[in-house]
Coordinates of C-alpha atoms in Angstrom, one line a residue:
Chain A
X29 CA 0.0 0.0 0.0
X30 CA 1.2 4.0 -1.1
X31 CA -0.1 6.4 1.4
X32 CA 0.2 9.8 0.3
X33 CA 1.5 12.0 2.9
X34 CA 0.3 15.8 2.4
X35 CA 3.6 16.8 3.2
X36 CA 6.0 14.0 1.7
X37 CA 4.1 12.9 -1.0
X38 CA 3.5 9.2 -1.5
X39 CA 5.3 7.3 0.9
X40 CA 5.8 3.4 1.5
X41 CA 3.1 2.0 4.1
X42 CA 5.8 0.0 5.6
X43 CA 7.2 3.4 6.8
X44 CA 4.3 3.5 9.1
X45 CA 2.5 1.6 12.4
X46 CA -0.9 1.7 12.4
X47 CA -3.0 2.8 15.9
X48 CA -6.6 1.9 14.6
X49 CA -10.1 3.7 13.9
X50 CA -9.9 8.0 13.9
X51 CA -12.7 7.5 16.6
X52 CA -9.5 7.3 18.8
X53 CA -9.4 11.1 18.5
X54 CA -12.6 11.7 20.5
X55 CA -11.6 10.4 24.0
X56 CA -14.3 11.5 26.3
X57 CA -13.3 13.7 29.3
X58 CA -11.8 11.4 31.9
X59 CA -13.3 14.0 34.8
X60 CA -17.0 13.9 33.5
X61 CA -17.2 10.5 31.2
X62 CA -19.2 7.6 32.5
X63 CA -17.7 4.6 33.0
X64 CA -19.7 3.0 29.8
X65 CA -18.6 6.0 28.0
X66 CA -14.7 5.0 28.5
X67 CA -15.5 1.0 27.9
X68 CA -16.7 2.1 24.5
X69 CA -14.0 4.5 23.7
X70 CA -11.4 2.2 24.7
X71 CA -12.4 -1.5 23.6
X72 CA -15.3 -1.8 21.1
X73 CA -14.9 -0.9 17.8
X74 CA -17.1 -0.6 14.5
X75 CA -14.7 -2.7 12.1
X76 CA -16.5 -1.8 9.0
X77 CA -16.3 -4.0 5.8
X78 CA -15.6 -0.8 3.5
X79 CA -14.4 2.6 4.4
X80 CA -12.6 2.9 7.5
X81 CA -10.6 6.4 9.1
X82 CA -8.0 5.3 11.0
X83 CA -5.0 7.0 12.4
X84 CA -1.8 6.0 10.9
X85 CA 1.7 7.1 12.6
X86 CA 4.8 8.3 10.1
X87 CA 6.9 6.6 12.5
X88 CA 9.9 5.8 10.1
X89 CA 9.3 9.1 8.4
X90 CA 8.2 12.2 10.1
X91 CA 6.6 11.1 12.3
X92 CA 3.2 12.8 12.1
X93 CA -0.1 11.5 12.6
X94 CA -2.4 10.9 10.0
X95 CA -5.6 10.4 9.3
X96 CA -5.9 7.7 6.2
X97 CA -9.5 6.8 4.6
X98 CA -9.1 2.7 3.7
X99 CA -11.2 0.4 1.5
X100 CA -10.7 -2.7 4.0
X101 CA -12.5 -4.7 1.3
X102 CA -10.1 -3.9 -1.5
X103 CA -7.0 -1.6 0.6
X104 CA -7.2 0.9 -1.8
X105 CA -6.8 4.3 0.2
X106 CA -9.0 6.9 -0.8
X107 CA -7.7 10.5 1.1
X108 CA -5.1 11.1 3.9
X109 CA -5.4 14.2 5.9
X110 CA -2.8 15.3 8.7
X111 CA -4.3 14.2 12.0
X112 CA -3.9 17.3 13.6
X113 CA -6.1 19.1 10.8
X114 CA -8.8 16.4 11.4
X115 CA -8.5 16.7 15.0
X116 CA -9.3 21.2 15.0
X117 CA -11.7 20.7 12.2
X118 CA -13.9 18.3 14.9
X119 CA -13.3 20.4 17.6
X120 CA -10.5 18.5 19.4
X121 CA -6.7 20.1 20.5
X122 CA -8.3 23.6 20.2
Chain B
X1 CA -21.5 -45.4 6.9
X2 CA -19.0 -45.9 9.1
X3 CA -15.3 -46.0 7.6
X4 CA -13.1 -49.1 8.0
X5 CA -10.4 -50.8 6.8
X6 CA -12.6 -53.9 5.7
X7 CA -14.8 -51.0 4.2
X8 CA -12.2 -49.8 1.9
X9 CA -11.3 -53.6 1.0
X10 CA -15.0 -54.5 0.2
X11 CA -15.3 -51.4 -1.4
X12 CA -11.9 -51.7 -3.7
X13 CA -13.4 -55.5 -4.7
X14 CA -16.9 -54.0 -5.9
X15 CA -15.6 -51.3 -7.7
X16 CA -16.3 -48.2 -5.1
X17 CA -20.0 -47.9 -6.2
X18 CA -20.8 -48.1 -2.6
X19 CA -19.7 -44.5 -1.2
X20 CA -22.4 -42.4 -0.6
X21 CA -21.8 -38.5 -0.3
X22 CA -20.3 -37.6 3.3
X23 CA -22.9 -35.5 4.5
X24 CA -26.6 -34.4 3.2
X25 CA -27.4 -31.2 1.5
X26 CA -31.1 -30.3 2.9
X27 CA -33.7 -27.4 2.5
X28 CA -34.1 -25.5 5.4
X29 CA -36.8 -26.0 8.0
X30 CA -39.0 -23.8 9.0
X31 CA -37.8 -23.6 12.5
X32 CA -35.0 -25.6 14.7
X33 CA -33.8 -25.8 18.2
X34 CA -30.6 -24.1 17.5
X35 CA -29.2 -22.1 14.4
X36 CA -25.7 -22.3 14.1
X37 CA -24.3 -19.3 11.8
X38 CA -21.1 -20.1 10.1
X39 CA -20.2 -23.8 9.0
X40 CA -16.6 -23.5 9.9
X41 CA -14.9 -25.8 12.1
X42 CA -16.1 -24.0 15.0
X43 CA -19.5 -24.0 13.9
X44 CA -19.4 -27.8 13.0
X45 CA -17.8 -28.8 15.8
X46 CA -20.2 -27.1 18.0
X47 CA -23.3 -29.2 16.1
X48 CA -21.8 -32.3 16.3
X49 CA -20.9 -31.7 20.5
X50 CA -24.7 -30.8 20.8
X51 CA -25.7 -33.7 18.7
X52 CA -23.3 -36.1 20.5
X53 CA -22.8 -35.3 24.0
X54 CA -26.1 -33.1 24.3
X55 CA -28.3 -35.4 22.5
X56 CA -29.5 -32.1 19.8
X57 CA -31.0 -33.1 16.8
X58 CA -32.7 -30.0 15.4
X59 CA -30.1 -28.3 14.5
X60 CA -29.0 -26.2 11.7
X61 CA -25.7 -24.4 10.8
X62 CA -25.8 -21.8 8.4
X63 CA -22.8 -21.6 5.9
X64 CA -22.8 -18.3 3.8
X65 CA -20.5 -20.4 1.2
X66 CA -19.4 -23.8 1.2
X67 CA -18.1 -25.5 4.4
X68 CA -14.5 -25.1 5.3
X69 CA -14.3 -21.9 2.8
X70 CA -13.1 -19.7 5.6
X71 CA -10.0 -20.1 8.0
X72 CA -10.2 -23.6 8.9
X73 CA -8.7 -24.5 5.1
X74 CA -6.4 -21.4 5.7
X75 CA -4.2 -22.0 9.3
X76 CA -1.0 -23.0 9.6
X77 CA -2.4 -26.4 11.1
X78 CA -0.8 -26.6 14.1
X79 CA -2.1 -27.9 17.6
X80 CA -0.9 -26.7 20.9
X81 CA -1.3 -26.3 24.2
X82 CA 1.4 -23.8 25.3
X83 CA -0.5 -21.0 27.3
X84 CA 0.4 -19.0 30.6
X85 CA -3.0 -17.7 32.4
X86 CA -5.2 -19.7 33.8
X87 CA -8.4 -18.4 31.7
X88 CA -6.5 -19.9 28.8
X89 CA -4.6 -22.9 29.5
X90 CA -7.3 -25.4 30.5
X91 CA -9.4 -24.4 27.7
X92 CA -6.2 -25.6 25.2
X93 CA -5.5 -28.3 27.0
X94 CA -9.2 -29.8 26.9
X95 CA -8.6 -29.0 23.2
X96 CA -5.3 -30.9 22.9
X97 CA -6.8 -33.8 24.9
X98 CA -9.8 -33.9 22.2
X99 CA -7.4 -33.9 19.1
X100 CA -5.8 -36.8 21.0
X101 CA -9.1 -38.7 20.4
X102 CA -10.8 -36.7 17.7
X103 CA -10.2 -39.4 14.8
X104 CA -11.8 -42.4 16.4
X105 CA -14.5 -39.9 17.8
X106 CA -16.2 -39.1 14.8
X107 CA -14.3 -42.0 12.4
X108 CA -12.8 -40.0 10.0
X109 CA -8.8 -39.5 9.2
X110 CA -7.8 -36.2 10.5
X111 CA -4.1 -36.8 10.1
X112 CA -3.6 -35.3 14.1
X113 CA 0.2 -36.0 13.9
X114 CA 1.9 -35.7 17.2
X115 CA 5.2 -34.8 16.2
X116 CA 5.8 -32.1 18.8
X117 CA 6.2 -28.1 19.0
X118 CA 10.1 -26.6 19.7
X119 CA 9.4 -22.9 20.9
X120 CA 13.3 -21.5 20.8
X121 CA 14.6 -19.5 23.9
X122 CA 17.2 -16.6 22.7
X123 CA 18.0 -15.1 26.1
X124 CA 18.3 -15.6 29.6
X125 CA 15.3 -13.8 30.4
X126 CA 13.0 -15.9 27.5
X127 CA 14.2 -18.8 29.5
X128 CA 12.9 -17.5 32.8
X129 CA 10.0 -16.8 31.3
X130 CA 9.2 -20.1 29.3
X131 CA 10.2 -22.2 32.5
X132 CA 7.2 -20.2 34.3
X133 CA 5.1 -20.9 31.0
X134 CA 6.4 -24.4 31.0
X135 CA 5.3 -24.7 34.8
X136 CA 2.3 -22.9 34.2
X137 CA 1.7 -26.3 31.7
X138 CA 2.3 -29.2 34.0
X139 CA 0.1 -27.5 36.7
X140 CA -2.8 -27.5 33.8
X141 CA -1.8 -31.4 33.6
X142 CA 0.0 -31.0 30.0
X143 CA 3.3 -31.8 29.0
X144 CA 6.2 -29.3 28.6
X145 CA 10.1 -29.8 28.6
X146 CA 13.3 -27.4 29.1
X147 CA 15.7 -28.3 26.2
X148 CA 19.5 -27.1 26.0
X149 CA 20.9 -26.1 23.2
X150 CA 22.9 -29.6 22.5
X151 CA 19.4 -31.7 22.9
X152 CA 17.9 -29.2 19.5
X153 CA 20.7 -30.3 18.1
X154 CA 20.2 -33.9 18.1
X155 CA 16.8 -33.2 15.9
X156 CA 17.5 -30.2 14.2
X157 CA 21.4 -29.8 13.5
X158 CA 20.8 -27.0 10.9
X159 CA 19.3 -24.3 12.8
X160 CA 21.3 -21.2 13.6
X161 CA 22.8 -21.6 17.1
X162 CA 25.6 -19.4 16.9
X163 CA 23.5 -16.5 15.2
X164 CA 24.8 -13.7 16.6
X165 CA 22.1 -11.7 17.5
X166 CA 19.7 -14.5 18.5
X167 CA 21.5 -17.1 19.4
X168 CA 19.7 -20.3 20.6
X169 CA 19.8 -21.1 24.0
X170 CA 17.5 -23.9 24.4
X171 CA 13.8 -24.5 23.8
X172 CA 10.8 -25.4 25.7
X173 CA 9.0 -28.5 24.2
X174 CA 5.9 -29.7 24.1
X175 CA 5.7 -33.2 22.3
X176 CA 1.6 -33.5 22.3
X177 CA 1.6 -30.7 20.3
X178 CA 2.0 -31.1 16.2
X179 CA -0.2 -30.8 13.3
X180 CA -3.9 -31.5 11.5
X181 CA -4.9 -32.1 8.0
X182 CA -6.9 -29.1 7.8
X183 CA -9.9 -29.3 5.9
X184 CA -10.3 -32.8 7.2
X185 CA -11.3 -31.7 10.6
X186 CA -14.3 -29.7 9.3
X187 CA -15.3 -32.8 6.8
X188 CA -14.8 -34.9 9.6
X189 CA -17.3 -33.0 12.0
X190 CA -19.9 -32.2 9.6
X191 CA -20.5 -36.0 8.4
X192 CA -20.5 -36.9 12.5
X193 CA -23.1 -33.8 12.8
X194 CA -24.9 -34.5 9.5
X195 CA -25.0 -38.5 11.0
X196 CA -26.2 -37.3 14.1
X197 CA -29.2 -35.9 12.4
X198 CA -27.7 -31.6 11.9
X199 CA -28.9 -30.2 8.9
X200 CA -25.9 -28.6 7.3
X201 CA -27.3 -25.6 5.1
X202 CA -24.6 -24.1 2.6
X203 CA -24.7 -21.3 -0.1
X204 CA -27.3 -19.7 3.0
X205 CA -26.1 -16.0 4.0
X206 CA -27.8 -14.9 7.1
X207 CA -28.8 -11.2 6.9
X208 CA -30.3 -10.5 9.5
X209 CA -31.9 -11.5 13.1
X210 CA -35.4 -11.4 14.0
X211 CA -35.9 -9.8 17.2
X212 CA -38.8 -10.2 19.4
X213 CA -39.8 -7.8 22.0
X214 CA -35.6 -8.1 23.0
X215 CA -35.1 -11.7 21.9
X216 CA -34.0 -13.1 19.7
X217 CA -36.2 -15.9 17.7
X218 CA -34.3 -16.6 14.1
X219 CA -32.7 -15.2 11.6
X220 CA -33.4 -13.7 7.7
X221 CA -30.9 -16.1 5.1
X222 CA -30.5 -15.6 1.5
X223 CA -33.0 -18.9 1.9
X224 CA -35.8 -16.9 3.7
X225 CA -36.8 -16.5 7.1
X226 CA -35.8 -19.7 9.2
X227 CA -37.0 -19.1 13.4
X228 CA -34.7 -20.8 16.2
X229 CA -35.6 -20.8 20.0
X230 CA -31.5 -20.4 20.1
X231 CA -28.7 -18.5 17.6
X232 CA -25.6 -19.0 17.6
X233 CA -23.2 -16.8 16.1
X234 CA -19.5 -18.2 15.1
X235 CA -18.2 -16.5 12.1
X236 CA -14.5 -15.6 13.5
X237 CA -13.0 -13.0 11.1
X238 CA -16.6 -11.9 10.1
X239 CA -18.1 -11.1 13.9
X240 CA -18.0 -7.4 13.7
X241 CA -20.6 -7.5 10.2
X242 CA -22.5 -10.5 11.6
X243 CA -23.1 -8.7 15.1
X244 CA -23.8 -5.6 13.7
X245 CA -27.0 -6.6 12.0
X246 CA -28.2 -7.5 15.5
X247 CA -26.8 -3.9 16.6
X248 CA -24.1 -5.5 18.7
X249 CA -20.7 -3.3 18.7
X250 CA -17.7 -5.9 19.8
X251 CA -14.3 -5.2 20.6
X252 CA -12.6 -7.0 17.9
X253 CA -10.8 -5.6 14.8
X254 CA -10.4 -8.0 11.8
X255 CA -6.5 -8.0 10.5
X256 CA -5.0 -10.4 7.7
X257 CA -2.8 -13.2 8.3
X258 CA -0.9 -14.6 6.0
X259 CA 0.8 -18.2 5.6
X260 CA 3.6 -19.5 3.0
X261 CA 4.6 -22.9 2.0
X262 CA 7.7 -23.7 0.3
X263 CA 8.4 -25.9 -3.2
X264 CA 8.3 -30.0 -1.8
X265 CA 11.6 -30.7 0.5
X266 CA 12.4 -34.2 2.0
X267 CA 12.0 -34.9 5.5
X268 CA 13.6 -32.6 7.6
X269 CA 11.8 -30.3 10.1
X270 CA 10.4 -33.2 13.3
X271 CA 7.7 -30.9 13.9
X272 CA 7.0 -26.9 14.6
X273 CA 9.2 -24.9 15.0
X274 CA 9.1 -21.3 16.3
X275 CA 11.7 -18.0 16.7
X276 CA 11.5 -16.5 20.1
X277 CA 13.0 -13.5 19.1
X278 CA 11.0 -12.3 15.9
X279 CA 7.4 -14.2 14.5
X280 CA 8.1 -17.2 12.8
X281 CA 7.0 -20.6 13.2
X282 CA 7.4 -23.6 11.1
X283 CA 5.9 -27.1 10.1
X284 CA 6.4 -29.8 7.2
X285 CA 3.2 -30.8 5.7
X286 CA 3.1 -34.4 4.8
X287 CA 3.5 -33.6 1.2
X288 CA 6.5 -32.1 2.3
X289 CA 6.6 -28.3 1.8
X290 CA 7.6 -25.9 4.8
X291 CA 4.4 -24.4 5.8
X292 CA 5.2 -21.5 7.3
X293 CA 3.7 -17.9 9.0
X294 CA 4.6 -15.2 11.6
X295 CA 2.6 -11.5 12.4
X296 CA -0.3 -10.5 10.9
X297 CA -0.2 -7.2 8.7
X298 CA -1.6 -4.8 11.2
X299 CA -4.1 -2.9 9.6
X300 CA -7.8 -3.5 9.2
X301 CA -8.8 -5.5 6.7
X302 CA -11.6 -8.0 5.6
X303 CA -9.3 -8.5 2.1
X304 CA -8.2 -12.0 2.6
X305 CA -4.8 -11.7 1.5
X306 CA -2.1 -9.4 2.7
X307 CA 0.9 -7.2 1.4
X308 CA 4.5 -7.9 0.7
X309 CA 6.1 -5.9 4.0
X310 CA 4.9 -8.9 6.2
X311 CA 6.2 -11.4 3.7
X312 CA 10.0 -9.9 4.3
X313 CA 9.6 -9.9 8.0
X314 CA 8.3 -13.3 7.9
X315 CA 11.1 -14.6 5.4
X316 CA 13.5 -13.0 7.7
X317 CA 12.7 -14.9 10.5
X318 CA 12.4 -17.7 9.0
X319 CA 16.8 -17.5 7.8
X320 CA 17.1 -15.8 11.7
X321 CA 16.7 -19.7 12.7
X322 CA 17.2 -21.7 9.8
X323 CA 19.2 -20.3 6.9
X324 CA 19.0 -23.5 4.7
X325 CA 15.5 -22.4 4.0
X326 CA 16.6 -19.3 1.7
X327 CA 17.0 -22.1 -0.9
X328 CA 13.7 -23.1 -1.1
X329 CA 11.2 -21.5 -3.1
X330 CA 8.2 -19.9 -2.0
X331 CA 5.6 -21.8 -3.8
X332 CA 2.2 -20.6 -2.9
X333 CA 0.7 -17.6 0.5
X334 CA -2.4 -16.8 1.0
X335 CA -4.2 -14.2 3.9
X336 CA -6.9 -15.1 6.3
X337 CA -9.1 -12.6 8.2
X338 CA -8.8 -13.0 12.1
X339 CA -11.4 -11.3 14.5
X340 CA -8.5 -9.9 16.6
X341 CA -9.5 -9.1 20.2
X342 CA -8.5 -6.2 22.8
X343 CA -6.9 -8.6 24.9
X344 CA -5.9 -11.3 22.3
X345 CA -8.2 -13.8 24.1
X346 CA -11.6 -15.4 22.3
X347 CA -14.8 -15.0 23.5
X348 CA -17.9 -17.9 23.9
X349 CA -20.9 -16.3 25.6
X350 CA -24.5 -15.1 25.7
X351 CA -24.7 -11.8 24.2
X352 CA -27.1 -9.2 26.1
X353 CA -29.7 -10.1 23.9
X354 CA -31.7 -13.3 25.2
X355 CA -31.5 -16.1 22.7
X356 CA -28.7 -14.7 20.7
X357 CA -25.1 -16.3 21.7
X358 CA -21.6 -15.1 20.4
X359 CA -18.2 -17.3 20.0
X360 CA -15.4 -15.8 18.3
X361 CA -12.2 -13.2 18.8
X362 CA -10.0 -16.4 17.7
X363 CA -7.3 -13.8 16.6
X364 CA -4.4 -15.7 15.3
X365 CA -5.2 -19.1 17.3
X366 CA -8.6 -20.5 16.7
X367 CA -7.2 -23.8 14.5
X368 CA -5.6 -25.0 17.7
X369 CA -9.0 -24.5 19.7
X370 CA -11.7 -26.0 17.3
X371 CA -12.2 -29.1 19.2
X372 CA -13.1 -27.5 22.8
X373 CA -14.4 -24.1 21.0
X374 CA -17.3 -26.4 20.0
X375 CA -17.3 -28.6 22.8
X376 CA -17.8 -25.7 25.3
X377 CA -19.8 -23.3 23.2
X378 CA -22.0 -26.8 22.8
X379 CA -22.0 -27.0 26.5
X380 CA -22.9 -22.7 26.6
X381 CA -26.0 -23.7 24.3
X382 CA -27.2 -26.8 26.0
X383 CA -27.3 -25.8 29.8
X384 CA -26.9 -22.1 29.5
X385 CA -24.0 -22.3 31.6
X386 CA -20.4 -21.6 30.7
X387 CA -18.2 -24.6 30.5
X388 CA -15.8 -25.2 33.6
X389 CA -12.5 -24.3 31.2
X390 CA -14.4 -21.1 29.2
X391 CA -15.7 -19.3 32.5
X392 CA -13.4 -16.5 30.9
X393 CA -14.5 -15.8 27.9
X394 CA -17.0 -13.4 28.3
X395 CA -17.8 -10.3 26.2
X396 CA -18.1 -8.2 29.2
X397 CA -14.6 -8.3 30.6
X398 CA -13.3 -5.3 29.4
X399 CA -16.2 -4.1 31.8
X400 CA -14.4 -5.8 34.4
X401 CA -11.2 -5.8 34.6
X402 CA -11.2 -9.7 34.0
X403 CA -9.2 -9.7 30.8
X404 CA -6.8 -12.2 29.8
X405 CA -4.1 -10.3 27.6
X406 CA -1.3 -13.4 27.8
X407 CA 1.1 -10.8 26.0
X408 CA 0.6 -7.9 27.9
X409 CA -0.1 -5.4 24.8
X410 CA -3.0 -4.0 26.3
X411 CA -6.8 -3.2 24.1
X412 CA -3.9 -2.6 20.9
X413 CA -5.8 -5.7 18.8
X414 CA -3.2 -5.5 16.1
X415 CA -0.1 -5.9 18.7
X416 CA -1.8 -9.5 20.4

């Protein structure tokens, strides 16, 4: 698989570890969450057959986080967007 | 028809028009006892426990394609019962114990071939910890020996014991472990289910559950509507699609495996083999090629075949220990999909939803299981109690605190 990196252009997929779905980005607030709100964040997925976001890590590269749309049916990767853009545009990191 | 020598001779003398098709291909009822969705070796296995030790006849599994399409024709093949925590170990060794008698159980040749499973030690500190694992065995009442280096040597002279970086130290052993024929185990269970009286129902995609004021009473197939007092979900690489049309969310991701095996060799590998220091493990099949495997890929995927990164890690491993095998050639690899767990452990339960029950999150290890995955989940269905050996394998766990994550990677599903 080529992910292309908005900064480094297409880059190897080896280069990178992979973390799992973007949901990851919205951890409830630790002070406030219910304890069924953390269970869910932390151990159930939705595992789709199709598109899937999920954050990837440049970790032999640059090491930035990205955010990488996948067909899991067919591994064809449809956009990749800096995780840190994803992450402001849903309201997280302000 | 039960199989025999004296069959086969009778047979050979009339000129084999006696054999009559393994198993039935029926219509689906109206309504059973229990639906069993997936015909994999799980899911057979399962029928044929509740038809043999439950005395279940109305039974149907449910097989989206034919039987034995998924990952019991696509494992490695090997048996085992090598585990640390005590969630886990019993279970495997109930399983190892029903290999041990599986053939003359349901009279059929599975091949089981004790030929025993070398895991390598590379450092003083593997060696602590396999002598606790190895402990950890005999307490469970299975087998499990400390080797030195000059005892490997005796069977397998050509590994690399003075690699530099990983040398081998010694090896625990476990000589009940070994390998399978595959396919045969699923053929073999679903003639002793389809004897037993189990309607085995192929080319039959479930597609949905009917629900009745909270239970669940059957299911919608690419057959029609078929209603079941019990369901039973075990499709292992496909939970997450299966649960979802019964709004479940689970906490299992599905990741590729891949496996590899080699051109034909003679005889030369005893039994399995596996590096301590990277993932690779190694068996010869009978025909003799080197089947072979290590991690999966690490990304999500339902695609059942996998990309060429993993293929170089798992070649390197492979000439870590055993050099002589970068002259073979790789003749054939192939992906499965694994429901891979947050704790690396399976799960066979009820679900919250009465009727409905749920047995999967295999990850990388379900082969090894099939015998006491059905036997238990069997059990599950037939008293609505867990199994003495799967009181651990519950879906709520994470809940708990009661996980059984024997490497330690915490909920990282592609690290287990």
């Amino acid at each position: 698989m080529i992910i292309n990196h908005p900064l480094l252009g297409p880059r190897d997929a080896a280069e990178f570890t992979v973390l799992g779905d973007a949901s990851l980005l919205h951890r409830p607030d630790g002070m406030t969450a219910t304890m069924d709100d953390m269970h869910d964040y932390a151990y159930l997925r939705d595992n789709p057959a199709g598109l899937h976001r999920e954050l990837w890590y440049h970790e032999q590269g640059d090491r930035s986080w990205l955010v990488v749309t996948r067909n899991t049916l067919t591994h064809d990767v449809e956009n990749v967007e800096l995780a840190r853009d994803v992450a402001r545009t849903e309201g997280r990191s302000k | 028809m039960r199989y025999s020598a004296l069959k086969i001779l009778t047979q050979g003398l009339t000129g084999n028009k006696g054999w009559t098709p393994a198993w039935r291909e029926p219509d689906p009822k109206a309504d059973y006892d229990i639906i069993i969705i997936g015909g994999g070796g799980h899911g057979l296995a399962t029928a044929y426990y509740l038809a043999r030790e439950h005395g279940l006849r109305n039974i149907a599994v449910l097989e989206k394609g034919w039987i034995g399409s998924g990952n019991v024709g696509r494992n490695t093949t090997i048996i085992r019962s090598n585990y640390l925590l005590e969630g886990n170990q019993p279970f495997y060794e109930l399983s190892l114990k029903l290999w041990e008698g599986l053939e003359q159980d349901f009279n059929y040749n599975a091949m089981v071939s004790q030929r025993g499973i070398l895991n390598l030690i590379h450092s003083d500190a593997q060696r602590d910890a396999y002598v606790r694992r190895g402990n950890a065995m005999r307490l469970s009442g299975a087998d499990a020996v400390i080797l030195g280096p000059e005892e490997i040597r005796k069977t397998c002279p050509y590994l690399d014991f003075e690699n530099a970086r990983f040398p081998i130290q010694g090896a625990i052993w476990q000589p009940r472990g070994g390998t399978v024929r595959h396919d045969a185990v699923a053929w073999g269970y679903a003639r002793g289910a389809d004897e037993r009286g189990v309607d085995i129902i192929q080319n039959c995609e479930v597609t949905g559950f009917q629900m009745d004021g909270g239970t669940c009473v059957g299911v919608e197939t690419s057959r029609g509507p078929i209603r079941a007092k019990k369901v039973a979900m075990c499709v292992a690489g496909s939970s997450s699609r299966v649960a979802e049309q019964a709004g479940m969310r689970l906490p299992i991701e599905s990741h590729v495996l891949q496996a590899f095996v080699s051109e034909g060799l003679k005889p030369t590998l005893p039994g399995v083999i596996t590096f301590g220091a990277g993932h690779f493990y190694v068996s010869q099949s009978d025909k003799g090629g080197l089947v072979f495997g290590g991690d999966i890929d690490g990304y999500n995927t339902y695609a059942q075949r996998g990309n060429l990164p993993v293929v170089e890690d798992v070649c390197e491993g492979g000439m870590a220990i055993m050099p002589m095998i970068g002259r073979a050639r790789l003749l054939r690899m192939w992906g499965g999909v694994m429901d891979m767990s947050m704790d690396g452990s399976p799960f066979i339960d009820q679900t919250h939803i009465d009727g409905l029950y749920f047995n999967g999150g295999w990850c990388y290890g379900g082969f090894k299981a099939t015998p006491a995955s059905g036997f238990c989940y069997a059990h599950l269905l037939a008293t609505g109690n867990p199994h003495p050996v799967a009181t651990a394998y519950k879906l709520d766990r994470f809940r708990t605190g009661a996980m059984i994550d024997e490497k330690g990677a915490g909920n990282s599903p592609n690290l287990h």
